[in-house]
Coordinates of C-alpha atoms in Angstrom, one line a residue:
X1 CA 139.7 -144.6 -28.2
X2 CA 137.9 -147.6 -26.5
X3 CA 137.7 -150.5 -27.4
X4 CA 133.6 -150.8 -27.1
X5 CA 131.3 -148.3 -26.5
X6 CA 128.2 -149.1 -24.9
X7 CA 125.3 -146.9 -24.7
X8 CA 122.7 -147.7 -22.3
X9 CA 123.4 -148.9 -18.5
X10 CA 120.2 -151.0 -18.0
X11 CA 120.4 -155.0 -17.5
X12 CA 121.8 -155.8 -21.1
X13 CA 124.4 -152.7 -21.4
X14 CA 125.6 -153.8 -17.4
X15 CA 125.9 -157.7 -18.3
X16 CA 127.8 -157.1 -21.5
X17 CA 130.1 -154.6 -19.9
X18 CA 130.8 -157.1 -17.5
X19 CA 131.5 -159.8 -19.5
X20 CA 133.9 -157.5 -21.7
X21 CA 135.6 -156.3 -18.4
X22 CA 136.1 -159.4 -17.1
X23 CA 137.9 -160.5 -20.5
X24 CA 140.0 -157.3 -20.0
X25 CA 138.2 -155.7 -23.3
X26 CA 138.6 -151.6 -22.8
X27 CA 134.9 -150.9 -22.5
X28 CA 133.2 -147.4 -21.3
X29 CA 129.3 -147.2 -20.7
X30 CA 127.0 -144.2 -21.1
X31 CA 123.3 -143.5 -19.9
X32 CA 121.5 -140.6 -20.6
X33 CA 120.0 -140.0 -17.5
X34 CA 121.1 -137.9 -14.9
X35 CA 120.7 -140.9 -12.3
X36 CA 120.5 -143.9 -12.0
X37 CA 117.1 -145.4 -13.5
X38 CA 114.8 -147.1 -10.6
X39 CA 112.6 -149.0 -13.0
X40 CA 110.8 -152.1 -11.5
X41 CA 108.8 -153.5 -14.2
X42 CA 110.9 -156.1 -14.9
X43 CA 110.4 -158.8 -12.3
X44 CA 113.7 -160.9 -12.1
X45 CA 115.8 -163.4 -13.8
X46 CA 114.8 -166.9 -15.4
X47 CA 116.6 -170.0 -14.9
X48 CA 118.7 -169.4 -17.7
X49 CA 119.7 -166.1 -17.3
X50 CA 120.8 -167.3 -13.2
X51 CA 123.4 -169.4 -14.9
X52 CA 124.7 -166.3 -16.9
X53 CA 124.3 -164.6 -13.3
X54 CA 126.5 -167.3 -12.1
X55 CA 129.1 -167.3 -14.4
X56 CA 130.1 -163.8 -14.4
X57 CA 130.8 -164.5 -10.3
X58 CA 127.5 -162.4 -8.9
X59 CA 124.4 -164.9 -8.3
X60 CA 125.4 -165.2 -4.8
X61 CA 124.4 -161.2 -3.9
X62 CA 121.3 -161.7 -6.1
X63 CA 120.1 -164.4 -4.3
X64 CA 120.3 -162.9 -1.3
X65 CA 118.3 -159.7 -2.5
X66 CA 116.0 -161.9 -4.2
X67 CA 113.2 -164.2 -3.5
X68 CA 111.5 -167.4 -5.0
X69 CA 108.5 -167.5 -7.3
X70 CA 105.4 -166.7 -5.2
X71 CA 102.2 -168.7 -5.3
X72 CA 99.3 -166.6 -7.0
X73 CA 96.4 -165.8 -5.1
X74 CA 93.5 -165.4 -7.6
X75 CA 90.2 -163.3 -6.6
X76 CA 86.9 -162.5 -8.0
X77 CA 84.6 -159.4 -7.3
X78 CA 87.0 -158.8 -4.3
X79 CA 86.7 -162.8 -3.2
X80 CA 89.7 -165.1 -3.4
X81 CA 88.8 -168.4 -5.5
X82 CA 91.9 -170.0 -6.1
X83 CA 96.1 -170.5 -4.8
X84 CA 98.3 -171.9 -7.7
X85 CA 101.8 -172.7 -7.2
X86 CA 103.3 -172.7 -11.1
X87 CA 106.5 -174.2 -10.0
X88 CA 104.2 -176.8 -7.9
X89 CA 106.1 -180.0 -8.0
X90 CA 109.1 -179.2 -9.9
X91 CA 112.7 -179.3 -8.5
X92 CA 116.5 -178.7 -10.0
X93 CA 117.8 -181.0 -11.5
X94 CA 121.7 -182.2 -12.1
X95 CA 121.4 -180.5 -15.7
X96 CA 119.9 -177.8 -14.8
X97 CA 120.1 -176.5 -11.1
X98 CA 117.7 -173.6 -11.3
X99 CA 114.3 -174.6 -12.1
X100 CA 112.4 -171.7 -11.6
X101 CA 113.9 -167.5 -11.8
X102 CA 113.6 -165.1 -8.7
X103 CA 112.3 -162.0 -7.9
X104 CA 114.5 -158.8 -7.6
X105 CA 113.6 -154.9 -8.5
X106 CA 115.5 -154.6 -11.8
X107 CA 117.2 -151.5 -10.4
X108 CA 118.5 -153.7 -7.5
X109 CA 119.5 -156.4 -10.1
X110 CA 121.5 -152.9 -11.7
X111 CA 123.0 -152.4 -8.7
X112 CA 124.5 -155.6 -7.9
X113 CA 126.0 -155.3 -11.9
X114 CA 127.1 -151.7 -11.3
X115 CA 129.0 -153.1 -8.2
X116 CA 130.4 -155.8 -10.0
X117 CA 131.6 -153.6 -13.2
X118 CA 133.4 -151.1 -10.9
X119 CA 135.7 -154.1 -9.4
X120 CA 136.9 -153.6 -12.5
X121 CA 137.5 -150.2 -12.5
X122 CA 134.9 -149.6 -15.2
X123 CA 131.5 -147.3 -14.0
X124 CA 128.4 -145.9 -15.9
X125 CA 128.8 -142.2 -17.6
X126 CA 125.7 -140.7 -16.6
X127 CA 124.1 -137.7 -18.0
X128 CA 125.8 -139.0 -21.4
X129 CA 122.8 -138.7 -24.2
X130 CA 124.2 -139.6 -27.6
X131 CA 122.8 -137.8 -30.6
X132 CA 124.9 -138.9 -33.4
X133 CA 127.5 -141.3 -34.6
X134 CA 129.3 -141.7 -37.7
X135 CA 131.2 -145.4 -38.2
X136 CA 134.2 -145.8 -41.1
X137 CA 135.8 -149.3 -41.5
X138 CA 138.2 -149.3 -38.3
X139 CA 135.9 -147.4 -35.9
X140 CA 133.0 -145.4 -35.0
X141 CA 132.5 -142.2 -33.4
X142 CA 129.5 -140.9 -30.6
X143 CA 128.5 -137.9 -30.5
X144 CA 127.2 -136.6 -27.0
X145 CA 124.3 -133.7 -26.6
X146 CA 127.2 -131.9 -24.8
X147 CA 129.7 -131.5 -27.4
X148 CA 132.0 -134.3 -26.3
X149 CA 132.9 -137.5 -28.6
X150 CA 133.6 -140.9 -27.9
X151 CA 135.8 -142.9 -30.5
X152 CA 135.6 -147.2 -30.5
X153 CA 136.3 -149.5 -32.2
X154 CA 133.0 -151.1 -31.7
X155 CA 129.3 -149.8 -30.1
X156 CA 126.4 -151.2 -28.9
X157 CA 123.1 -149.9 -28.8
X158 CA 121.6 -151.4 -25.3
X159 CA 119.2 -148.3 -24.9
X160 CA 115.7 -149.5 -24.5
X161 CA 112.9 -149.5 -26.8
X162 CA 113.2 -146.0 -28.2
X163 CA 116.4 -146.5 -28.6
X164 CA 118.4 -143.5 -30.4
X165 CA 121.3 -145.8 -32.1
X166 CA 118.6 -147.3 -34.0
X167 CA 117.0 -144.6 -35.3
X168 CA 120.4 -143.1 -35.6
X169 CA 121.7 -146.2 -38.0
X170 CA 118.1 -145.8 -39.9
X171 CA 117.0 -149.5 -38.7
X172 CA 113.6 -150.5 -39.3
X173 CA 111.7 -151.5 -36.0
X174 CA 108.7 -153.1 -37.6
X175 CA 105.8 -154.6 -35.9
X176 CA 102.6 -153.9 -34.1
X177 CA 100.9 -151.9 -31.2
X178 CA 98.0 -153.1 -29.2
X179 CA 95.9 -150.1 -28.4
X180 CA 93.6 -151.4 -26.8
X181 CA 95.9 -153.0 -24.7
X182 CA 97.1 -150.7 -21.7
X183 CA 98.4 -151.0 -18.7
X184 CA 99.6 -148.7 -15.7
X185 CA 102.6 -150.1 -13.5
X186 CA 104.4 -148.9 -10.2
X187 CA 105.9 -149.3 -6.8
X188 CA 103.3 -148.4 -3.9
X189 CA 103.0 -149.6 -0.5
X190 CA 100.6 -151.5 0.6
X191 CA 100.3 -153.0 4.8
X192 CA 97.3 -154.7 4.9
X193 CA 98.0 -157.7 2.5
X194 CA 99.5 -161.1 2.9
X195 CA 103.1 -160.7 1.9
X196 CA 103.4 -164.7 1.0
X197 CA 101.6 -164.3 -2.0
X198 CA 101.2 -162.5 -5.7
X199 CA 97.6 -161.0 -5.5
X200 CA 95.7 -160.7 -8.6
X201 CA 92.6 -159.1 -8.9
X202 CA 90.5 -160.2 -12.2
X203 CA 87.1 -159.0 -12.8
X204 CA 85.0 -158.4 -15.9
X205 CA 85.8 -155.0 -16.0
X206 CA 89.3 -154.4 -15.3
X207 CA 92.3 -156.2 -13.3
X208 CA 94.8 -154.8 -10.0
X209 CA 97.9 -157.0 -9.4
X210 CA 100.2 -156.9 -6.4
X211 CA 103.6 -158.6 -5.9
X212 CA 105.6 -157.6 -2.6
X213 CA 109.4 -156.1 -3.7
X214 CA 111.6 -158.6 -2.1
X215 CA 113.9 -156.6 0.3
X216 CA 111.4 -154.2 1.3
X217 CA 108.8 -154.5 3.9
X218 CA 106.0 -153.0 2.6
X219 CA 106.8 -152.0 -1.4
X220 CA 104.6 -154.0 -3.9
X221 CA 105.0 -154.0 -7.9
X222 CA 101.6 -152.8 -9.1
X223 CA 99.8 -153.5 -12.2
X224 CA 96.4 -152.7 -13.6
X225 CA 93.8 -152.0 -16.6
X226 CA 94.4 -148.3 -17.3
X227 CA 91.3 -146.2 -15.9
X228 CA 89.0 -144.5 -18.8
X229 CA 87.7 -140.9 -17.5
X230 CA 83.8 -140.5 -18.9
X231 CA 85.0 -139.4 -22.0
X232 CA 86.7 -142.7 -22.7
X233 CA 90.1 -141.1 -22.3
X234 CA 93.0 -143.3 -20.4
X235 CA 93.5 -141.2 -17.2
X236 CA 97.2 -140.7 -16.7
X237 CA 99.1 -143.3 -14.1
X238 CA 98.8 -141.4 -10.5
X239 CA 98.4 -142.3 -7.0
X240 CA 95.3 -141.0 -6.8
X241 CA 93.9 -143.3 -10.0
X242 CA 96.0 -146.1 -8.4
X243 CA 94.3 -146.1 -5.5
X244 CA 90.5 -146.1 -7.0
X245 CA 91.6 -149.1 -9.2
X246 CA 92.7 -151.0 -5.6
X247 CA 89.5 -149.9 -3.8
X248 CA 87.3 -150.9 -7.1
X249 CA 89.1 -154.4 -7.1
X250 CA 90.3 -155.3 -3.7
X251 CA 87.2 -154.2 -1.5
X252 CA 90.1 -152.6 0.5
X253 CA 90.3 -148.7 1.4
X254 CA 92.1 -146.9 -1.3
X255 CA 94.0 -145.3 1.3
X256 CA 95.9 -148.7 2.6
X257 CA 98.0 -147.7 -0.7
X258 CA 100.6 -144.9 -0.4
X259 CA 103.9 -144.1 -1.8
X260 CA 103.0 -144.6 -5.5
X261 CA 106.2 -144.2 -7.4
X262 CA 108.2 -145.3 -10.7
X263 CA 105.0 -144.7 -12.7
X264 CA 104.4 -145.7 -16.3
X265 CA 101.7 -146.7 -19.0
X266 CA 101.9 -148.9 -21.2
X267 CA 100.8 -151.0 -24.3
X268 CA 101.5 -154.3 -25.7
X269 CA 103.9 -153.4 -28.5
X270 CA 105.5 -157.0 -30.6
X271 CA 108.6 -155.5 -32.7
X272 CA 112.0 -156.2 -33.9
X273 CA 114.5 -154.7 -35.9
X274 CA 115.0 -156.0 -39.1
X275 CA 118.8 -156.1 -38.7
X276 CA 121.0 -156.7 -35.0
X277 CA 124.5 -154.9 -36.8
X278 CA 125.5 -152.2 -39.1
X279 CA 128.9 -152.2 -39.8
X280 CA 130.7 -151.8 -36.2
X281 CA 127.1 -150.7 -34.6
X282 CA 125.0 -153.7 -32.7
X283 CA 121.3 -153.6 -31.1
X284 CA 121.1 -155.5 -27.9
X285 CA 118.0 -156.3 -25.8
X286 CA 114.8 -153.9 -26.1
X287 CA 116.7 -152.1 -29.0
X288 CA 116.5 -155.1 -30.7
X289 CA 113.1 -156.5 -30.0
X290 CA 109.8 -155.5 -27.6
X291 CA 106.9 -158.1 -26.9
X292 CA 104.7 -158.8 -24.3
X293 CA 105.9 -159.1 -21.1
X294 CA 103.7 -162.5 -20.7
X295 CA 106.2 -164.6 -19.6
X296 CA 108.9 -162.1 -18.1
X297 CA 111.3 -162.7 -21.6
X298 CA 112.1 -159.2 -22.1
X299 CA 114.9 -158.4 -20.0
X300 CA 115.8 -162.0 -20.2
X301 CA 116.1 -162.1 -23.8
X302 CA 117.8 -158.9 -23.7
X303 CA 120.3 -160.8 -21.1
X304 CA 121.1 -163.6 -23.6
X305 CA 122.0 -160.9 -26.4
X306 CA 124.9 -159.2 -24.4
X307 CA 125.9 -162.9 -23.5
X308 CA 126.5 -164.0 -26.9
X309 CA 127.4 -160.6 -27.6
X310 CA 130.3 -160.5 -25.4
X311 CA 132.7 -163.0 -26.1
X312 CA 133.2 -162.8 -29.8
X313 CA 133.8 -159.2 -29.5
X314 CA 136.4 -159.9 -26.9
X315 CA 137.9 -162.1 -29.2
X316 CA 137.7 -160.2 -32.2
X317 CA 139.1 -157.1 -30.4
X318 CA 142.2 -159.0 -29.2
X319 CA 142.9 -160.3 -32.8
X320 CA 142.2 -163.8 -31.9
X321 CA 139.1 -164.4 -33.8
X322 CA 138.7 -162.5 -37.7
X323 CA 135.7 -160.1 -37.8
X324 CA 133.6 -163.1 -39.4
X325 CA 132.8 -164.1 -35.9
X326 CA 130.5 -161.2 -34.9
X327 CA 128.3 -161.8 -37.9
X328 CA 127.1 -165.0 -36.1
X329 CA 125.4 -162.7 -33.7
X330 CA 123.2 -161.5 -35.7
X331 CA 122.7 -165.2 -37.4
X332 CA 122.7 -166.7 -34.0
X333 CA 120.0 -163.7 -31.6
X334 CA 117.7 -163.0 -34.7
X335 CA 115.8 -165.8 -35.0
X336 CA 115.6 -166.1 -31.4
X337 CA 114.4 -162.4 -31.1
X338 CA 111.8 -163.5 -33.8
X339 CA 111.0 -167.6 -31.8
X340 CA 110.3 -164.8 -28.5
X341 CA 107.7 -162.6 -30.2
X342 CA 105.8 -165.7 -30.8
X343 CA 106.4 -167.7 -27.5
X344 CA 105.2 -164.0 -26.1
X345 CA 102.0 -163.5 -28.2
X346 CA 101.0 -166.8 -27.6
X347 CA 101.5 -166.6 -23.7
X348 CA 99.2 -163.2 -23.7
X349 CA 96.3 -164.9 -25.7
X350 CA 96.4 -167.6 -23.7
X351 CA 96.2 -165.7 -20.3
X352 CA 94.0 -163.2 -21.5
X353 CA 91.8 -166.2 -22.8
X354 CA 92.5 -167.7 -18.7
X355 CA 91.4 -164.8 -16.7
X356 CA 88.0 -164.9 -18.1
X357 CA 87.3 -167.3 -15.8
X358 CA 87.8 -167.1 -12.5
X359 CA 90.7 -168.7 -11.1
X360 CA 93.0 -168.4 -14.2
X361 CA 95.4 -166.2 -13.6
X362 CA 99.2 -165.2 -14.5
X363 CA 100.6 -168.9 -14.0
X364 CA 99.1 -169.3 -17.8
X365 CA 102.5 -167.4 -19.4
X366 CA 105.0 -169.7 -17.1
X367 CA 106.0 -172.7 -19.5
X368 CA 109.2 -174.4 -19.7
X369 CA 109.7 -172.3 -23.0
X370 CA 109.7 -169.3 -20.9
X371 CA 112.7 -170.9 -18.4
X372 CA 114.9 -169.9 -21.3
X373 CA 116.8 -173.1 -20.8
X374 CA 115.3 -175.2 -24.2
X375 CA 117.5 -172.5 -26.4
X376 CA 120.1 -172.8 -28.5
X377 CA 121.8 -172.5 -31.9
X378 CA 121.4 -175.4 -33.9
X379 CA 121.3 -173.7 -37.0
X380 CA 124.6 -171.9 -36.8
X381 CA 127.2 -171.6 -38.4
X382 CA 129.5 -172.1 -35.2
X383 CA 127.8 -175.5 -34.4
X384 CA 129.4 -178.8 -35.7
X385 CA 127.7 -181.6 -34.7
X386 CA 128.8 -185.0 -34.9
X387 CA 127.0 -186.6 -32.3
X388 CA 126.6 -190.3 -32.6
X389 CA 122.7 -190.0 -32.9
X390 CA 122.7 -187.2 -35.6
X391 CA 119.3 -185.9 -35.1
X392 CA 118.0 -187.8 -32.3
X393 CA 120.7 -187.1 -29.9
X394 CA 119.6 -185.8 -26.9
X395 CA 122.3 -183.1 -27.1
X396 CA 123.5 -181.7 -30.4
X397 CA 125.8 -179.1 -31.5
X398 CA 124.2 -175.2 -30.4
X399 CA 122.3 -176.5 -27.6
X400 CA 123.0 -174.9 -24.0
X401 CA 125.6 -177.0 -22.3
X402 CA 124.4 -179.0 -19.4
X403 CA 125.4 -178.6 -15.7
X404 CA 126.3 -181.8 -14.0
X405 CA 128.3 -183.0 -10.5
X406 CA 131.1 -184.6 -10.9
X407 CA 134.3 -184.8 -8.5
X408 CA 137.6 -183.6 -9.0
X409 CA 140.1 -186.9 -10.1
X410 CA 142.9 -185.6 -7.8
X411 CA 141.5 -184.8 -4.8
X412 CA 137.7 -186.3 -4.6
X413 CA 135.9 -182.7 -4.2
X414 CA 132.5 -182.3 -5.7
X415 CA 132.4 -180.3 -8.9
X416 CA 129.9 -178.9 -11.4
X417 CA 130.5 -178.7 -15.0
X418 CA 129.0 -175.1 -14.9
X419 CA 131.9 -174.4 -12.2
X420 CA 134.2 -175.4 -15.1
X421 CA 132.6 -173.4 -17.8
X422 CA 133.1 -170.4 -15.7
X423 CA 135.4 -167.6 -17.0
X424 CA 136.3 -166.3 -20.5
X425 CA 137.5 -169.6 -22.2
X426 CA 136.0 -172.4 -24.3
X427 CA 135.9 -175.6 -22.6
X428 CA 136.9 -179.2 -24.0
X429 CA 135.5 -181.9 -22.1
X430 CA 136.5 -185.7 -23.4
X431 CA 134.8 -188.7 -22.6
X432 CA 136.9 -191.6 -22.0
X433 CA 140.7 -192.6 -21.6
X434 CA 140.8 -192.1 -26.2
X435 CA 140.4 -188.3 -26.0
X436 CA 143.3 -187.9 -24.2
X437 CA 145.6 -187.0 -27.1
X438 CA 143.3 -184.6 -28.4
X439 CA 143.0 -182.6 -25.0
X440 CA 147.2 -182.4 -24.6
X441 CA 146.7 -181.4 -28.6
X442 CA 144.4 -178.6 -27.6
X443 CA 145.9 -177.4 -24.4
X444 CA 149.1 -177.4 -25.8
X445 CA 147.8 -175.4 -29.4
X446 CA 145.8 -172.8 -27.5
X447 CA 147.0 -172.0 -24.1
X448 CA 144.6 -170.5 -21.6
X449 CA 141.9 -169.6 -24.6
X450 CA 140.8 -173.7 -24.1
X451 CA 140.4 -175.0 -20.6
X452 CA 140.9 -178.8 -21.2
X453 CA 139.2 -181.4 -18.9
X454 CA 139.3 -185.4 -18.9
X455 CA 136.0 -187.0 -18.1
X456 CA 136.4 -190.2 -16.9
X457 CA 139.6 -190.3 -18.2
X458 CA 141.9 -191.9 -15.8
X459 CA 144.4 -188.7 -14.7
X460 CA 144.5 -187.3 -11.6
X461 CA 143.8 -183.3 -13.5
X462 CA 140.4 -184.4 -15.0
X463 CA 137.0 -185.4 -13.6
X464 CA 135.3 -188.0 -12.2
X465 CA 131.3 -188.7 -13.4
X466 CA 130.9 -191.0 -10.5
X467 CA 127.0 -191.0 -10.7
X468 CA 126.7 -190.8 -14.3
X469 CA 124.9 -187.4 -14.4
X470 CA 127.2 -186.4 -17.8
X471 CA 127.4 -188.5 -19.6
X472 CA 123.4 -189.0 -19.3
X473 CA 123.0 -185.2 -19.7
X474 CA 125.5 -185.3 -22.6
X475 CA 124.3 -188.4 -24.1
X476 CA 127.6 -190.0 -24.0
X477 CA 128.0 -193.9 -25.0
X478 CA 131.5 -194.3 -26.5
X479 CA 134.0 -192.0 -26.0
X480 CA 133.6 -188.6 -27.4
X481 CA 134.4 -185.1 -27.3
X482 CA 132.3 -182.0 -26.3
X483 CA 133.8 -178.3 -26.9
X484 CA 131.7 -175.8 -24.8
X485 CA 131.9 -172.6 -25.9
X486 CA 132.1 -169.4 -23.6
X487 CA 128.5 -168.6 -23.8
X488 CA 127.9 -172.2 -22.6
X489 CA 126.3 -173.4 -25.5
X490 CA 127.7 -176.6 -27.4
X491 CA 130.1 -175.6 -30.3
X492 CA 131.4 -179.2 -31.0
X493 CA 130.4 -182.8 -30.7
X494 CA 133.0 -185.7 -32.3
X495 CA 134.0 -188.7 -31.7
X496 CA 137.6 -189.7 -29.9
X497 CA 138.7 -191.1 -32.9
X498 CA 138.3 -187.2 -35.3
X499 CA 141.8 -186.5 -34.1
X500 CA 141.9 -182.5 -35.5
X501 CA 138.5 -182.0 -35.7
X502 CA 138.8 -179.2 -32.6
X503 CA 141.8 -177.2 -33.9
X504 CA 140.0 -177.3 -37.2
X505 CA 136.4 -176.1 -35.5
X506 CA 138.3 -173.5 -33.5
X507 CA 140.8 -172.3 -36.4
X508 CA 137.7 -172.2 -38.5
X509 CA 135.3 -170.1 -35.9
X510 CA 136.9 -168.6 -33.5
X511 CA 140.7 -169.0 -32.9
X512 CA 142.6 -169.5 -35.7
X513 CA 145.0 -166.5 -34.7
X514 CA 145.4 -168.0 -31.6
X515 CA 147.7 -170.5 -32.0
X516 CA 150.5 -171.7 -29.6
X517 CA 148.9 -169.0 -26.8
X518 CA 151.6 -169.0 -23.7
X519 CA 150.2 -170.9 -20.6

């Protein structure tokens, strides 16, 4: 028996696997296809989900196999009228040092994941379609289409849209399809456009978009208004039908396109299951919850799931936090599923609305909502805020933890904040020389399971905020203390003086079987 089976190896399954992995969970993936999946509709990750890229050690190969935002090239009746840069003007920041996502195939995304799982020994079962499961209250059991069955302790459904563990568990997937709304996507190549840019095509009577494949020389994600035959039928995605939508749009010959491939049609479906766990069974990512894909949040959101996801299993699998803790996913990714539907619907009105016109174009569905970096948790039941503000703090209890440079005390080397958060652990930062007592409490209580770090603190083991860049991002006046939880999302903000109040918060959510961990 393992101790969590995940079924479905796209984006979600692969970053939850790794985190587990990493936090030496006992974790075995399936996927039902015979092969690898090369899907490409998903166009890369946002800022937010870099920094989950970051901590789990593999944002270096996706930047590399990746490129920046493009600026869109808008045309009409074959004519370009407009260039907009979205990202036009903005820059990181010491909070936040990715202000804009990337570009990358989402099977080349998989492939950097699948690389990364297998350093620790752990690789996707392919050709592994479950059919059934049955759960009792210390496990639950897969079946597989070939006879075989897979006992854990704990599953997650992370396979797609149609998903079969939620039919399976008999959850409601409620919601609405746009049929009027449809769409035919693909890889082609294309030579005879400007590879700088993202071409879009909008005309009164239908739409092409083109953005090159970073990594290739001549592949292009395609997208378009599915073709109608006389009868008013939608003609099935080809390369034949894709090239008659490019020559309708682009002026150019239909031939210029070849090597059509990964084709699919589509319609705007908004749904979400009504429940994210039954019993020892979870829904993850497009399982969970389908929108638009105006603003790129689906695999994003998806992303964030096995992220939260990850590290209270890990914990409740190795007895250190009580089974309590994985209800908060569900009271924690919900109403975030739900917040997403609506940031989603109201991106696609408003570019549908923008296109009318010409010059409006896709640069409607980027907002800062759609960076993924304004989320958090403030409603949870893991966040305990005692920020000195209440309410109008700038940071409060659930919010994503800021990045910041700092230097190391000891030796005067620049560090980030994020570079501490990294790795399976909470993380207690204190402000000021009077939280001193309660970091050698903490370190001393829980061991490894609490990195401890002195801000400003006067030892030679803490950190330096020599330009002020934390405690600004942190809102820190007096003295105070910040636990960050492993998901890098504020769990705790007190003041120096609450001696206890960590122990208490982590005995309470998380830890309370942890006590007096060995170093």
């Amino acid at each position: 028996m393992t101790d969590v089976l995940i079924v479905g190896a796209g984006p979600t399954g692969l970053i939850l696997a790794c985190d587990l992995a990493r936090r030496s969970v006992g974790v075995r993936i399936v996927e039902k296809s015979p092969g690898f999946p090369r899907s490409s509709r998903a166009k890369g990750p946002n800022p937010r989900s870099l920094e989950v890229l970051e901590d789990l050690g593999v944002l270096g190969e996706v930047l590399a196999a990746s490129s920046a935002p493009l600026p869109m090239r808008k045309y009409r009746n074959g004519l370009p009228v407009a260039d907009t840069d979205p990202y036009e003007g903005s820059a990181p920041t010491p909070d936040a040092p990715y202000d804009r996502g990337r570009l990358i195939a989402q099977w080349r995304l998989e492939e950097i994941l699948r690389a990364r799982l297998a350093e620790y020994g752990v690789h996707v079962e392919l050709g592994a379609e479950v059919t059934g499961l049955t759960q009792t209250d210390i496990s639950v059991t897969a079946a597989l289409a070939g006879g075989e069955e897979i006992g854990a302790r704990y599953m997650v459904g992370c396979d797609g849209g149609h998903s079969t563990v939620r039919k399976l568990l008999g959850v409601p997937f409620e919601g609405r399809t746009y049929e009027g709304r449809t769409m035919v996507c693909g890889d082609v190549e294309v030579t005879e456009l400007d590879r700088g840019h993202w071409h879009q095509w909008f005309d009164e009577d239908g739409a092409v978009m083109l953005c090159p494949i970073p990594g290739t020389a001549s592949g292009w994600w395609f997208q378009a208004g599915q073709e109608a035959d006389a009868a008013g039928a939608p003609v099935p995605p080809s390369q034949e039908s894709f090239r008659r939508l490019f020559a309708k749009h682009t002026g150019l010959p239909g031939g210029s396109l070849s090597n059509a491939a990964l084709l699919s049609a589509y319609r705007v479906n908004e749904r979400m299951a009504d429940r994210f766990r039954v019993g020892r069974v979870f829904l993850a990512g497009d399982a969970a919850h389908v929108h638009s894909i105006a603003g790129g949040l689906g695999m994003n959101t998806g992303i964030q799931d096995a992220f939260n996801l990850g590290w209270k299993l890990a914990l409740t699998v190795s007895g250190q936090a009580g089974a309590g803790l994985l209800d908060t996913y569900e009271e924690e990714r919900l109403p975030v599923a739900a917040r997403t539907l609506d940031i989603t619907s109201d991106r696609l009105r408003a570019t549908l609305e923008a296109i009318r016109k010409p010059g409006g174009g896709l640069e409607t569905a980027v907002t800062a909502e759609t960076s993924g970096l304004g989320g958090g948790y403030r409603w949870s039941s893991l966040a305990q805020d005692g920020a000195a503000d209440g309410p109008a703090a700038r940071l409060r209890a659930g919010d994503r933890a800021p990045d910041a440079p700092c230097r190391d005390a000891g030796t005067g080397d620049r560090v980030r904040l994020f570079e501490t958060f990294a790795g399976p652990h909470f993380t207690l930062l204190g402000f000021g020389a009077d939280t001193e007592r309660e970091l050698r409490e903490t370190a001393a209580r829980y061991g490894d399971a609490v990195r401890v770090r002195a801000v400003d603190g006067g030892g030679r083991d803490g950190l330096t905020d020599d330009e002020g860049h934390a405690r600004s991002a942190y809102g820190i006046g007096e003295d105070t203390l910040v636990l960050v939880r492993p998901d890098n999302h504020v769990a705790l903000i007190a003041p120096a003086a609450d001696h206890g109040t960590v122990a208490e918060h982590l005995d309470r959510t998380a830890l309370g079987r942890s006590q007096r961990v060995s170093r």
